[in-house]
Amino acid sequence: MDSSDWTSPTTKLLTLLNVSAAKSLKRKHLAEQPSPSRKLNKRRALDELPTNGAAGAGEEDGEEEGGDGDVEMDKAESVAEEEASETEDPWVEVTHEQHFGAKPTPLTQAAIEDVTSKSWSTTNSSLPKLGAVAISKPSGSTSSEKMKAGSSQILQRLRTPFEKLQASLPPDLRLLQNDILSVLASHRDLYHTHTSLDTAPAVRESIALHMLDHVTKKRRRVLKNNERLAHAAKAGTPAPEDVQDQGFTRPSVLVLLPFRSSAFKWLDALTAHTPAPAFQLENAARFRREFGLPEGAEDKYAGADADAYPRDHVETFRGNPDDNFRVGLKLTRKSVRLFTGFYASDIILASPLGLRTTFEKEKTLDFLSSIEVLVVDQVEALTMQNWEHTQFVFSHLNQLPKESHDTDFSRIKPWYLDGQAAYLRQTVMLSAYETPETRSLYNQALKNVAGKVRTARRWAPVQVPEGLEQNFIRFECANPKDELDKRFAHFTAHVLPPVLKSAVQSANTVVFNDFRRRQLSFAVLSEYSSNADIARARQAFFTGKKAFLLVSERFHFYRRYKIRGIRNVIFYGPPDHAAFYTELLSFPFLDEGVEPADVTCRVLYSRYDWFRMERIAGTKGAAELVRGGGGL
């Protein structure tokens, strides 16, 4: 056999089936062995209790163990209970089955080939509140681009409390939620590239509703098939064969988030659709304890003056900013249970770092093998963390698992067995702005054969102090792989020498976004600087002991300090966040008597800085700069 055959999906699947069969025989053999009788109500000995070291993936955060959990899903529930007092339009579940059922309508060989070869057909359209959108679908697809009213596709039991929530919102936010639900109801991917602080809660609520609706429809299908199989067994008739209704593992929704405080917001959004007394929230106290601020800690942003920090910084870092977490949620008809083991969960809230550390400990992320809805929120914050962790998580989604996890393979949907789950996964990405990294992720990792929708907007130029001259300096680069070296060469040959020759500009100069250092008198502020290092650097720069101050963008993202003593600002590269640009240019005026003519600004850029330049110079201005170069 060729060595490449050992890594093919077919070989992996056959190995998994063999291992599963061997484990089943072993369990049967052990079950047939007599076991010593135990007295009723007798406590287990301490050495029988599981330890943390023996816990399965996610058990360091969880309370429950479990295999796939779908076939055995909530045995106490029945279809009658699930559908009691509900009169559903059959089309509500039919549309879900058309995409996520055993025989998905859009999953054709031609569509898979188009996606694999990146052959997409893209048209521009517009939605009432999302605005301009680019709708892409596999080139050979004949599906309609028209979208139905989103909320009409939601189960009545979830739609009723949602409509009550919507009634209290302003009309604009209601329209925005309906736009988002319409896109999600079409099972397309959604990349919202310009979320705002004012609309974020409403956006979360609409996506959380879609997540709950997806899990509920999946559970209803499993319960119906369980009942059909039970009736067949009781009647002694052949079991129905069309019961493929699940994946390799139970979790079907993953929400990737940057901070524990973000998980708090998403739990609020989820529970807004599962209100008491109809639903019980279990382990809520533990969640507040572990995802809120540590006992005795104070939130410096909670009571901060309005002008102390920019609003976006307060909203991002208020609460617990820890970036290493994961928690499982299990949804039943009457409860939302937190801290369930990953293999017994329906929804997982996690950070990329949290999943990476789980992999390093467990050596597997099998619980991500059957994710059908992926939500990535605050993408702009994730880019300021280690972006490689996010890419790592994407690379482990919808892979064939290494273990069987007690899966009933007769119930697995065929497209899971064929390794085609990635072509049906629905991904939602939410970001305040675009970067080359996030656009690349959208282009490369989102393979949904139903298509994908990306929002677009035209940016206005940012506001800077009147009279301040901005000098945008373009350097030529034909290959993005050479961009770093070309930038440094142009900086050292054309940008830095005039600065060093000027008595005025060779002092009180901030270089933003760092560069490879020369023999200069400089201090450094980076995300790794301690509080003592920061204090010394700021003092040395303000008093003139250091002529240059190198500031990284991540430092400004995490700290947002106001720096005094600046007269000259050099952007080694435009910042991702346009607000950082205006803030740096406002800092010289913290000192008394400074006039716009006293301040210089240089921005080094190339054609590959388009997204950043568009947010700074505006869409129209950036187009002129990228084509020709020059100052504003």
Coordinates of C-alpha atoms in Angstrom, one line a residue, residues 135-598:
I135 CA -22.8 36.9 -2.1
S136 CA -20.6 34.1 -3.2
K137 CA -21.7 30.6 -4.2
P138 CA -20.0 27.7 -6.1
S139 CA -19.7 28.6 -9.7
G140 CA -22.0 25.8 -10.9
S141 CA -24.7 26.3 -8.3
T142 CA -28.2 27.2 -9.5
S143 CA -29.5 28.1 -6.0
S144 CA -31.4 31.3 -5.6
E145 CA -29.8 34.2 -3.9
K146 CA -33.1 35.4 -2.5
M147 CA -33.4 35.1 1.3
K148 CA -36.5 34.3 3.3
A149 CA -37.6 36.1 6.4
G150 CA -35.2 34.7 9.0
S151 CA -37.4 34.5 12.1
S152 CA -40.0 32.5 10.3
Q153 CA -37.6 29.6 10.1
I154 CA -37.2 29.5 13.9
L155 CA -39.1 27.0 16.0
Q156 CA -42.2 28.5 17.6
R157 CA -41.0 27.7 21.2
L158 CA -37.9 29.9 20.6
R159 CA -39.6 32.4 18.3
T160 CA -42.2 33.5 20.9
P161 CA -39.7 34.9 23.6
F162 CA -37.6 36.4 20.8
E163 CA -40.5 38.4 19.5
K164 CA -41.0 39.8 23.0
L165 CA -37.4 40.8 23.1
Q166 CA -37.6 42.4 19.7
A167 CA -40.6 44.4 20.7
S168 CA -38.4 46.4 23.1
L169 CA -35.7 47.3 20.5
P170 CA -35.5 50.3 18.2
P171 CA -36.7 49.7 14.6
D172 CA -33.2 49.8 13.2
L173 CA -32.0 47.0 15.5
R174 CA -35.0 44.9 14.7
L175 CA -34.3 45.2 11.0
L176 CA -30.6 44.3 11.6
Q177 CA -31.6 41.2 13.5
N178 CA -34.0 40.2 10.7
D179 CA -31.3 40.7 8.1
I180 CA -28.9 38.4 10.1
L181 CA -31.5 35.8 10.6
S182 CA -32.4 35.8 6.9
V183 CA -28.8 35.1 6.0
L184 CA -28.4 32.4 8.6
A185 CA -31.7 30.8 7.7
S186 CA -30.3 30.3 4.2
H187 CA -27.5 28.3 5.8
R188 CA -24.9 30.5 4.1
D189 CA -21.8 31.7 5.9
L190 CA -21.8 35.2 7.2
Y191 CA -18.7 37.5 7.6
H192 CA -19.9 40.8 9.1
T193 CA -16.9 43.1 8.6
H194 CA -18.0 46.2 10.5
T195 CA -19.8 45.4 13.7
S196 CA -20.3 48.3 16.1
L197 CA -20.5 48.6 19.8
D198 CA -24.1 49.9 19.6
T199 CA -25.3 46.9 17.6
A200 CA -23.2 44.1 19.1
P201 CA -25.8 43.0 21.8
A202 CA -28.6 42.7 19.1
V203 CA -26.3 40.8 16.8
R204 CA -25.4 38.4 19.5
E205 CA -29.0 37.8 20.4
S206 CA -30.0 37.0 16.8
I207 CA -27.0 34.6 16.3
A208 CA -27.6 32.9 19.7
L209 CA -31.2 32.3 18.6
H210 CA -30.0 30.6 15.5
M211 CA -27.6 28.4 17.5
L212 CA -30.4 27.3 19.9
D213 CA -32.7 26.6 17.0
H214 CA -30.1 24.5 15.3
V215 CA -29.4 22.4 18.4
T216 CA -33.2 22.0 19.1
K217 CA -34.0 20.8 15.6
K218 CA -31.1 18.4 15.7
R219 CA -32.4 17.0 19.1
R220 CA -35.9 16.7 17.8
R221 CA -34.7 14.6 14.8
V222 CA -32.7 12.3 17.1
L223 CA -35.7 11.8 19.5
K224 CA -38.0 11.0 16.6
N225 CA -35.6 8.4 15.3
N226 CA -35.1 7.0 18.8
E227 CA -38.8 6.5 19.1
R228 CA -39.1 4.9 15.6
L229 CA -36.4 2.4 16.5
A230 CA -38.0 1.7 19.9
H231 CA -41.4 1.0 18.2
A232 CA -39.8 -1.3 15.7
A233 CA -38.0 -3.2 18.4
K234 CA -41.1 -3.6 20.5
A235 CA -43.2 -4.7 17.5
G236 CA -40.5 -7.1 16.3
T237 CA -40.3 -5.5 12.9
P238 CA -37.1 -4.6 11.0
A239 CA -35.5 -1.4 12.2
P240 CA -35.9 1.6 9.9
E241 CA -32.7 2.3 7.9
D242 CA -33.1 6.1 7.4
V243 CA -32.0 7.1 10.9
Q244 CA -28.7 8.8 10.0
D245 CA -29.2 11.9 12.1
Q246 CA -25.9 12.8 13.9
G247 CA -22.1 13.2 13.7
F248 CA -19.2 11.5 15.3
T249 CA -19.6 13.5 18.5
R250 CA -22.4 15.4 20.1
P251 CA -21.1 19.1 20.1
S252 CA -22.5 20.8 17.0
V253 CA -22.0 24.5 17.8
L254 CA -18.6 26.2 18.7
V255 CA -18.3 29.8 19.7
L256 CA -14.7 31.1 19.5
L257 CA -14.1 34.2 21.8
P258 CA -11.1 36.2 23.0
F259 CA -11.9 36.7 26.7
R260 CA -13.9 35.2 29.6
S261 CA -15.9 38.4 29.7
S262 CA -17.0 37.7 26.1
A263 CA -18.3 34.3 27.2
F264 CA -20.4 36.1 29.8
K265 CA -22.0 38.2 27.1
W266 CA -22.8 35.2 25.0
L267 CA -24.3 33.3 27.9
D268 CA -26.6 36.3 28.5
A269 CA -27.6 36.2 24.8
L270 CA -28.3 32.5 25.0
T271 CA -30.3 32.6 28.2
A272 CA -32.3 35.6 26.8
H273 CA -34.1 33.0 24.6
T274 CA -34.5 30.4 27.4
P275 CA -36.2 32.4 30.1
A276 CA -37.3 31.0 33.5
P277 CA -39.5 29.3 34.5
A278 CA -39.7 27.5 31.2
F279 CA -35.9 26.8 31.4
Q280 CA -33.6 26.3 34.3
L281 CA -30.0 27.5 34.2
E282 CA -27.8 25.0 36.0
N283 CA -24.4 25.8 37.5
A284 CA -24.9 29.5 37.0
A285 CA -23.2 30.4 40.3
R286 CA -20.1 28.5 39.3
F287 CA -20.0 30.2 35.9
R288 CA -20.2 33.7 37.6
R289 CA -17.4 32.6 39.9
E290 CA -15.1 31.4 37.2
F291 CA -15.9 33.8 34.4
G292 CA -16.4 36.9 36.5
L293 CA -13.6 38.8 38.2
P294 CA -11.7 36.9 40.9
E295 CA -12.9 37.5 44.4
G296 CA -11.6 40.8 45.8
A297 CA -10.5 42.1 42.3
E298 CA -11.8 45.5 41.1
D299 CA -12.7 46.3 37.6
K300 CA -10.8 49.5 36.8
Y301 CA -13.0 50.1 33.7
A302 CA -16.4 49.8 35.5
G303 CA -16.2 53.2 37.2
A304 CA -13.7 54.9 35.0
D305 CA -14.3 58.5 33.8
A306 CA -15.7 58.7 30.3
D307 CA -12.5 60.4 29.0
A308 CA -10.1 58.1 30.8
Y309 CA -10.3 55.3 28.2
P310 CA -11.9 55.1 24.7
R311 CA -15.2 53.4 24.7
D312 CA -14.2 50.5 22.6
H313 CA -11.3 49.7 25.0
V314 CA -13.7 49.7 28.0
E315 CA -16.2 47.4 26.2
T316 CA -13.4 45.0 25.2
F317 CA -11.6 44.7 28.6
R318 CA -14.4 45.3 31.1
G319 CA -14.8 42.2 33.2
N320 CA -12.5 39.2 33.2
P321 CA -9.9 39.5 30.4
D322 CA -8.4 36.0 30.8
D323 CA -7.9 34.4 27.4
N324 CA -7.5 30.7 28.4
F325 CA -10.9 29.1 28.9
R326 CA -13.5 26.6 27.5
V327 CA -16.9 25.5 28.8
G328 CA -19.5 23.1 27.6
L329 CA -23.3 23.7 27.5
K330 CA -25.9 21.0 27.3
L331 CA -29.4 22.0 26.1
T332 CA -32.5 20.0 27.1
R333 CA -36.1 20.8 26.7
K334 CA -36.3 22.4 30.2
S335 CA -32.7 23.4 31.1
V336 CA -29.4 24.9 30.0
R337 CA -26.7 23.0 31.8
L338 CA -23.2 24.6 32.1
F339 CA -19.9 22.8 32.6
T340 CA -20.8 19.6 30.9
G341 CA -18.0 17.5 29.5
F342 CA -17.3 18.3 25.9
Y343 CA -18.5 15.0 24.6
A344 CA -21.8 15.5 26.4
S345 CA -22.3 19.1 25.3
D346 CA -24.3 20.7 22.5
I347 CA -22.5 24.1 22.5
I348 CA -18.9 24.9 23.4
L349 CA -17.7 28.4 24.3
A350 CA -14.0 28.6 24.2
S351 CA -10.9 30.8 23.3
P352 CA -8.4 29.6 20.7
L353 CA -5.8 29.4 23.4
G354 CA -8.1 27.3 25.6
L355 CA -8.6 24.8 22.9
R356 CA -4.9 24.8 22.1
T357 CA -4.0 24.0 25.7
T358 CA -6.7 21.2 25.7
F359 CA -5.1 19.7 22.6
E360 CA -1.6 19.8 24.2
K361 CA -2.9 18.0 27.3
E362 CA -5.3 15.5 25.6
K363 CA -3.6 15.2 22.2
T364 CA -6.9 15.3 20.5
L365 CA -9.8 17.6 19.6
D366 CA -12.2 14.9 18.5
F367 CA -15.1 16.9 20.0
L368 CA -14.7 19.4 17.2
S369 CA -15.2 16.7 14.5
S370 CA -19.0 17.4 14.2
I371 CA -19.3 21.1 14.5
E372 CA -22.1 22.3 12.2
V373 CA -22.3 25.9 13.3
L374 CA -19.2 27.9 14.1
V375 CA -19.3 31.5 15.5
V376 CA -16.1 33.6 15.8
D377 CA -16.8 36.8 17.6
Q378 CA -14.5 39.9 18.1
V379 CA -12.2 38.7 15.4
E380 CA -10.4 42.0 15.6
A381 CA -9.4 41.2 19.2
L382 CA -8.3 37.6 18.2
T383 CA -5.9 39.1 15.7
M384 CA -4.2 41.0 18.6
Q385 CA -3.7 37.7 20.4
N386 CA -1.8 34.8 18.8
W387 CA -3.5 34.4 15.5
E388 CA -1.9 31.1 14.9
H389 CA -4.1 29.6 17.7
T390 CA -7.2 30.6 15.7
Q391 CA -5.8 29.1 12.6
F392 CA -4.9 25.9 14.6
V393 CA -8.6 25.6 15.7
F394 CA -9.9 26.0 12.2
S395 CA -7.5 23.3 11.0
H396 CA -8.9 20.8 13.5
L397 CA -12.6 21.4 12.7
N398 CA -14.5 18.6 11.0
Q399 CA -11.7 16.1 11.0
L400 CA -12.2 12.3 11.3
P401 CA -11.8 11.6 15.1
K402 CA -9.0 9.5 16.5
E403 CA -11.3 7.5 18.8
S404 CA -14.9 6.2 18.4
H405 CA -16.2 7.7 21.6
D406 CA -19.0 5.0 21.8
T407 CA -20.5 6.3 18.5
D408 CA -23.3 4.3 16.9
F409 CA -22.0 4.4 13.3
S410 CA -25.4 3.3 12.0
R411 CA -26.7 6.7 13.0
I412 CA -23.9 8.9 11.4
K413 CA -24.8 11.0 8.5
P414 CA -23.1 9.8 5.3
W415 CA -21.3 13.1 4.6
Y416 CA -19.5 12.8 7.9
L417 CA -18.3 9.3 6.9
D418 CA -17.2 10.7 3.5
G419 CA -15.2 13.5 5.2
Q420 CA -17.4 16.2 3.7
A421 CA -18.6 17.9 6.9
A422 CA -16.5 21.1 6.2
Y423 CA -18.5 21.7 3.0
L424 CA -21.7 22.0 5.1
R425 CA -20.5 23.8 8.2
Q426 CA -22.0 27.2 8.6
T427 CA -19.5 29.8 9.8
V428 CA -20.3 33.3 11.2
M429 CA -17.4 35.8 11.6
L430 CA -18.0 39.1 13.4
S431 CA -15.3 41.8 13.3
A432 CA -15.1 45.6 13.7
Y433 CA -12.9 45.8 10.7
E434 CA -11.0 43.6 8.1
T435 CA -7.4 42.6 8.0
P436 CA -5.5 40.6 5.4
E437 CA -5.4 37.7 7.9
T438 CA -9.2 37.7 8.4
R439 CA -9.9 38.0 4.7
S440 CA -7.5 35.1 4.0
L441 CA -9.4 33.0 6.6
Y442 CA -12.7 33.8 4.9
N443 CA -11.3 32.9 1.5
Q444 CA -9.5 29.8 2.5
A445 CA -11.3 28.2 5.4
L446 CA -15.0 28.9 4.7
K447 CA -16.1 26.1 2.3
N448 CA -19.9 26.0 2.7
V449 CA -21.4 24.8 -0.6
A450 CA -24.6 26.8 0.3
G451 CA -22.5 29.9 -0.3
K452 CA -21.2 32.8 1.9
V453 CA -22.1 36.4 2.5
R454 CA -19.6 39.2 3.3
T455 CA -20.6 42.7 4.2
A456 CA -18.9 45.7 2.7
R457 CA -18.8 49.4 3.4
R458 CA -17.2 52.6 2.2
W459 CA -15.0 54.3 4.8
A460 CA -14.8 58.0 5.4
P461 CA -11.3 59.4 6.3
V462 CA -10.5 59.7 10.0
Q463 CA -10.5 63.1 11.6
V464 CA -7.1 64.6 12.6
P465 CA -6.2 68.0 14.1
E466 CA -6.8 70.7 11.5
G467 CA -3.6 71.9 9.9
L468 CA -1.5 68.8 10.7
E469 CA 0.3 67.5 7.6
Q470 CA 0.2 63.8 7.0
N471 CA 2.9 62.4 4.7
F472 CA 2.0 59.0 3.3
I473 CA 5.1 57.3 1.9
R474 CA 4.6 54.4 -0.5
F475 CA 7.1 51.7 -1.3
E476 CA 6.9 49.3 -4.2
C477 CA 6.5 45.6 -3.6
A478 CA 5.3 43.0 -6.1
N479 CA 5.2 40.0 -3.8
P480 CA 3.7 39.9 -0.4
K481 CA 6.4 37.4 0.8
D482 CA 9.0 40.2 0.2
E483 CA 6.9 42.9 2.0
L484 CA 8.7 42.8 5.4
D485 CA 12.2 43.1 3.9
K486 CA 11.1 45.7 1.4
R487 CA 9.5 47.8 4.1
F488 CA 12.6 47.7 6.3
A489 CA 14.9 48.6 3.4
H490 CA 12.7 51.6 2.4
F491 CA 12.4 52.7 6.0
T492 CA 16.2 52.7 6.6
A493 CA 17.1 54.2 3.2
H494 CA 14.4 56.8 2.7
V495 CA 12.4 57.5 5.9
L496 CA 14.9 57.4 8.7
P497 CA 17.9 59.4 7.3
P498 CA 16.0 62.7 6.9
V499 CA 14.7 62.3 10.4
L500 CA 18.2 61.8 11.9
K501 CA 19.5 64.8 9.9
S502 CA 16.9 67.1 11.4
A503 CA 17.7 68.5 14.9
V504 CA 13.9 68.9 15.5
Q505 CA 12.7 65.5 14.2
S506 CA 15.5 63.4 15.7
A507 CA 14.0 64.0 19.2
N508 CA 10.6 63.4 20.7
T509 CA 9.8 60.9 18.0
V510 CA 7.5 57.9 18.3
V511 CA 7.8 55.0 15.9
F512 CA 4.5 53.1 15.9
N513 CA 4.4 49.4 15.0
D514 CA 8.1 48.8 15.8
F515 CA 10.9 47.9 13.5
R516 CA 14.3 46.1 13.6
R517 CA 16.4 48.3 15.8
R518 CA 19.5 50.3 14.8
Q519 CA 22.0 51.9 17.1
L520 CA 19.7 54.7 18.3
S521 CA 18.8 56.2 21.6
F522 CA 15.3 54.6 22.1
A523 CA 12.9 53.2 24.7
V524 CA 10.4 50.4 24.0
L525 CA 6.8 49.9 24.9
S526 CA 5.5 46.4 23.9
E527 CA 2.8 44.1 25.1
Y528 CA 5.5 42.3 27.1
S529 CA 6.6 45.4 29.0
S530 CA 6.1 45.3 32.8
N531 CA 4.6 48.2 34.6
A532 CA 8.0 49.2 35.9
D533 CA 9.4 49.0 32.3
I534 CA 6.5 51.2 31.0
A535 CA 7.0 53.8 33.7
R536 CA 10.8 54.1 33.0
A537 CA 10.3 54.2 29.2
R538 CA 7.6 56.9 29.4
Q539 CA 9.7 59.0 31.9
A540 CA 12.9 58.7 29.8
F541 CA 11.1 59.8 26.6
F542 CA 9.2 62.7 28.2
T543 CA 12.4 64.1 29.8
G544 CA 14.4 63.7 26.6
K545 CA 16.8 61.0 27.9
K546 CA 15.6 58.9 25.0
A547 CA 15.0 60.5 21.6
F548 CA 12.9 57.7 20.2
L549 CA 10.1 55.7 21.6
L550 CA 9.1 52.4 19.8
V551 CA 5.5 51.5 20.5
S552 CA 3.9 48.2 19.3
E553 CA 0.3 48.2 18.2
R554 CA -0.5 45.3 20.6
F555 CA 0.8 47.5 23.5
H556 CA -1.6 50.2 22.6
F557 CA -4.4 47.7 22.2
Y558 CA -4.0 46.3 25.7
R559 CA -2.9 49.4 27.6
R560 CA -4.2 52.5 25.7
Y561 CA -1.9 54.8 27.6
K562 CA -1.7 58.5 26.7
I563 CA 1.9 59.4 26.0
R564 CA 3.3 62.9 26.5
G565 CA 6.3 64.6 24.9
I566 CA 5.6 63.5 21.3
R567 CA 6.3 65.9 18.4
N568 CA 7.0 63.5 15.6
V569 CA 5.0 60.4 14.7
I570 CA 6.3 57.8 12.3
F571 CA 4.0 54.9 11.5
Y572 CA 6.3 52.0 10.3
G573 CA 3.1 50.5 9.0
P574 CA -0.5 51.8 9.3
P575 CA -2.4 50.5 12.4
D576 CA -5.2 48.0 12.0
H577 CA -7.4 50.0 14.2
A578 CA -8.0 53.4 12.7
A579 CA -8.7 54.9 16.1
F580 CA -5.1 54.2 17.1
Y581 CA -4.0 56.5 14.3
T582 CA -6.1 59.5 15.5
E583 CA -5.1 58.8 19.1
L584 CA -1.4 58.9 18.4
L585 CA -1.8 62.1 16.5
S586 CA -3.7 63.7 19.3
F587 CA -1.1 62.9 22.0
P588 CA 1.3 65.8 21.1
F589 CA -1.5 68.3 22.0
L590 CA -1.6 66.9 25.6
D591 CA 1.3 69.3 26.2
E592 CA 0.5 73.0 26.4
G593 CA 1.4 75.4 23.6
V594 CA 1.8 72.7 20.8
E595 CA 0.5 73.8 17.4
P596 CA -0.3 71.6 14.4
A597 CA 2.7 73.0 12.6
D598 CA 4.9 71.7 15.4

